[in-house]
Structure formats: structure tokens, C-alpha cells
Amino acid sequence: MKLKTPYYLIDESKLLKNLKIIDYLRKNSNTKFVLALKCFSSWCVFGLIRKYMDGTTSSSLYEVKLGYEKFKKEVHAYSVAFSEDEIKEIPKYADKVIFNSISQLKRFHKYVRQLKIGIRINPGISYSQYDLADPARRYSRLGVINKSDILSALKFINGAMFHFNCENDNFENFSKSLDFIAYKYENILKRLKWVSLGGGIYFTKKDYPIENLCKKLKDFANAFNLQVYLEPGEAVITEAGILVTKVLDIVYNKIDIAILDVSTEAHMLDLLVYRTEAKIKNAKRKNFRYMIAGRSCLAGDIFGTFYFERKLKIGDIIKIPDALGYSIVKKNWFNGLIMPSIVVKKLDGSIKFIKSFSYEDYLNSLS
Ligand SMILES: Cc1ncc(COP(=O)(O)O)c(C=O)c1O
């Protein structure tokens, strides 16, 4: 099948590699795993993911609905702030609701009495390279900080969520943080039935000490007689897909610049947000150096500068690795650029075209 660029290619075999790690952790630590839809919500591959995960977690009513309709397992509802209309809808779709503040809990628990209710606790510690994603940053609004507030909420809740990591590949750090949480919240944890430790643990990274994580999670669960959850996003889809693009033009301004048929701003926004480079591998022989750039109007729409084996030419295909997390969910119509299609490489190696986006989709996103 001749596929037209640009497209995100989701590779089920690579996804399965990560899912098998999750399955191992699930079976050996009794932890339950819910997919963080904020990171990845391509429901065309939920059929595979749901075999290895227990459900979904969310940041909004729409993600709650998506989890209910397309994943069809446990549905956790969390939002930094629900509106009254939204919270009234939550019981139709969710098993659990996690409130971000005491004020939301007090105002809205009456609408969700039939669900398991939890509160997000901000332990005041975190692991994050980026201030933007640091839940313990100064003036953070993410979760309840005051311990006496949490104690006063115990009559309404039977669980809690701590999300305090972002791409944390350091087990020792995670382990110490969990010890801190166990110590600081001992009298609270003893009175709960379930605790989610959030996302951001990079356990699918090569050489991550899975056995140690297993033991740590199991010991924590046993110490407090809790059902422990993790809410991974990034770890589920790490290295499981690429963005396939084409060189549309090559210009020169003190360096060769190849312009692709995609854009960082519209199709891999986090590169701009976190000021990182795409994970294109430099060629061993450092022959030809190009700045790889997007085609939006932004002067800084740049994927990075890389070495290639040979001279690039117009029409060449450039594959941007590890392109699934927080990209497909954030893609947008900036500059009216063509939206990358969605393609899946199935477990048997066959290629399945899932969806393309048209001018009508662009038009309908506006008014
Ligand atoms: C509450 C919560 N849970 C889970 C996640 C998923 O994190 P990650 O994709 O880093 O695993 C996030 C990410 O911001 C989050 O805020």
C-alpha cells in the first residue's frame, strides 16, 4: 500500500513490548494499571492495550467518556476542576472519581455517592526536569497540600492519588519518594482502600530495574492493605510509533535546512513546549548536516539539527522516532496545515490505514 505522508505510524509489536512489561508488573506486584488518556488516546489500538491494562484515567469529562466507550474497563475520572454540569454526568461513565481540591469534593460528592471517591494529594515533592510539568512547583494548584484538610476529607473518600513524577527513570529516587509518602501520610493511608501513584515512571526504559519496582509497589500495598494503581501514559507508548514525513524543500542559510511536510507546533508540540529536539538518530559517519524544520510560519519551527549518511533531496522520507506521546492528542490545525493521517502496523506486520483528515475536518473545527 502506498501511503501518503505525513502520517503517524503506531507499531503494535513495539507497543506490545511495553505492554508485556506492564503485564509482568501487574501480575507480580498486584498493581493495577490505567492508561492516562491525556498522553495517548488513539482508540484504534485500544483492543490490544486493554488486554494488558485495567482501564483508563482522564483529565476531563470527554476523556472519561472515551475511556468508557472505547476502552470498556475501569474508568477513573479526574480533572483539575469539574464544572457542576460535568460532575453530574460522571456517574454514567466512571467507577472512580478523584477530586483535585477539598472545595470540589465538598461541593460535588453528593452527585457521585455511588462511585469510589478519592482526593488528589500533593506531597510537596516531585521528580521533573521541567518546571511546566512539576506538580510540586511553587503555588501548585495540583492536589491538596494541607494534612488537616485531608484528614477532614476522610469521611467522604476511600482513596487518593499522588502524581509526583515526570519521565522519572531513576528507581532510587522513586523509591525514596514513596518512603517519604508512606511516612508522611501513614495515618491517612491506613484508612484508605486504594491509592494511585500517578504516572511519569519511566519503567519501560531500557535497563529499568523492574524487579525492584515490583517489590516496592507490593511492599507499599501490603504495608497499608491498599489496592495500588499506576497511571502511565508515556511509558505505555515509548518508542511505539513514528511520524513519517517528507522533505518538501531544502534551503540554505549558513546551514542546509530541510523543510518537512509537518510542523512541530501542529504535530509534535511538546518539542517546542519543552525545547527539546526530535529523536532523529545522527548517522555514524558525520557527512551531511541538516537543520530539520517544519513548514509552519514560526521561525523557530525546528525539529533539530542532525547528521545524515548522504545528501538529502526533495521527496526524501524522514522518520521521526518516538512520536506518539502527547503529540497525536495535541495535534492542531495551526496554519491550516495538512493533518498527519493515522496508520497502524498490526502485530502480524500488515499495515492498516486508519484515518485521514480532510479540508472538511479543518473547516468543521472552525466556524
Ligand atoms: C494525574 C496524572 N496522571 C498520569 C499522567 C501521565 O503521565 P506520563 O504520561 O508521564 O506517564 C499525568 C501526566 O501529566 C498526570 O498529570
Coordinates of C-alpha atoms in Angstrom, one line a residue, residues 92-219:
K92 CA -22.8 7.5 33.8
Y93 CA -19.3 6.5 32.8
A94 CA -16.9 6.3 35.7
D95 CA -16.2 3.9 38.5
K96 CA -14.0 6.3 40.5
V97 CA -13.8 10.0 40.8
I98 CA -10.7 11.8 42.1
F99 CA -11.2 15.4 43.2
N100 CA -8.4 17.9 43.0
S101 CA -9.4 20.0 45.9
I102 CA -11.4 19.9 49.1
S103 CA -13.7 22.6 47.8
Q104 CA -14.6 20.4 44.8
L105 CA -15.0 17.3 47.0
K106 CA -17.3 19.2 49.4
R107 CA -19.5 20.7 46.7
F108 CA -19.8 17.7 44.4
H109 CA -19.5 14.5 46.4
K110 CA -23.3 14.4 46.6
Y111 CA -23.5 13.8 42.8
V112 CA -21.1 10.8 42.9
R113 CA -22.1 9.0 46.0
Q114 CA -22.4 5.7 44.2
L115 CA -18.8 5.9 43.0
K116 CA -15.5 5.3 44.7
I117 CA -14.2 8.7 45.7
G118 CA -10.7 9.9 46.1
I119 CA -8.7 13.1 46.6
R120 CA -5.5 14.1 44.9
I121 CA -2.8 14.7 47.5
N122 CA 0.1 17.0 46.7
P123 CA 3.0 15.5 48.7
G124 CA 5.2 18.6 48.1
I125 CA 7.9 16.5 46.4
S126 CA 8.3 15.6 42.8
Y127 CA 10.7 14.5 40.1
S128 CA 10.5 16.6 36.9
Q129 CA 13.1 18.1 34.6
Y130 CA 10.6 20.8 33.6
D131 CA 9.0 23.5 35.7
L132 CA 5.9 23.4 33.5
A133 CA 5.3 19.7 34.4
D134 CA 6.4 19.9 38.0
P135 CA 3.3 19.2 40.2
A136 CA 5.2 20.4 43.3
R137 CA 6.2 23.7 41.8
R138 CA 5.6 26.9 43.8
Y139 CA 1.9 27.8 44.0
S140 CA 0.9 24.5 42.6
R141 CA -2.8 24.0 42.4
L142 CA -2.5 20.3 41.8
G143 CA -3.8 18.4 44.8
V144 CA -4.4 19.0 48.5
I145 CA -1.4 20.1 50.5
N146 CA -2.7 20.6 54.0
K147 CA -2.8 17.4 56.0
S148 CA -5.6 18.5 58.3
D149 CA -7.7 19.2 55.2
I150 CA -7.1 15.7 54.0
L151 CA -8.0 14.3 57.4
S152 CA -11.2 16.3 57.4
A153 CA -12.0 14.7 53.9
L154 CA -11.6 11.1 55.1
K155 CA -15.3 10.7 55.8
F156 CA -16.0 11.3 52.1
I157 CA -13.2 9.3 50.4
N158 CA -11.8 5.8 50.3
G159 CA -8.8 6.5 48.0
A160 CA -6.2 9.0 47.0
M161 CA -4.0 9.9 44.0
F162 CA -0.4 11.1 44.2
H163 CA 1.1 12.2 40.9
F164 CA 4.6 13.4 41.5
N165 CA 6.8 12.1 38.6
C166 CA 7.6 13.2 35.1
E167 CA 9.7 10.9 33.0
N168 CA 11.4 9.6 36.1
D169 CA 13.8 6.8 35.1
N170 CA 15.6 6.9 38.5
F171 CA 14.2 4.0 40.6
E172 CA 16.2 5.1 43.7
N173 CA 14.5 8.5 43.5
F174 CA 11.0 6.9 43.1
S175 CA 11.7 4.5 46.0
K176 CA 12.8 7.3 48.4
S177 CA 9.8 9.4 47.4
L178 CA 7.4 6.6 48.1
D179 CA 9.1 6.0 51.5
F180 CA 8.5 9.7 52.2
I181 CA 4.9 9.5 51.2
A182 CA 4.4 6.3 53.4
Y183 CA 6.0 8.1 56.4
K184 CA 4.2 11.5 55.9
Y185 CA 0.7 10.1 55.3
E186 CA 0.9 6.9 57.3
N187 CA -2.3 7.6 59.4
I188 CA -4.2 8.6 56.2
L189 CA -3.0 5.7 54.0
K190 CA -4.1 3.2 56.7
R191 CA -7.7 4.4 56.3
L192 CA -7.9 4.1 52.6
K193 CA -8.7 1.2 50.3
W194 CA -6.9 2.3 47.1
V195 CA -4.1 4.7 46.1
S196 CA -3.0 5.8 42.7
L197 CA 0.7 6.7 42.4
G198 CA 0.0 8.6 39.2
G199 CA 2.1 8.4 36.0
G200 CA 5.6 9.6 35.0
I201 CA 7.5 6.5 36.0
Y202 CA 9.7 5.5 33.1
F203 CA 9.7 1.8 33.7
T204 CA 9.7 0.8 30.0
K205 CA 13.1 2.5 29.6
K206 CA 16.0 0.1 28.8
D207 CA 17.6 -1.4 31.9
Y208 CA 15.0 0.0 34.3
P209 CA 15.1 -2.3 37.4
I210 CA 11.6 -3.8 37.0
E211 CA 12.1 -6.3 39.8
N212 CA 12.9 -3.5 42.3
L213 CA 9.8 -1.6 41.2
C214 CA 7.7 -4.7 41.6
K215 CA 8.9 -5.3 45.1
K216 CA 8.5 -1.6 46.1
L217 CA 4.9 -1.5 44.9
K218 CA 4.0 -4.7 46.5
D219 CA 5.5 -3.8 49.9

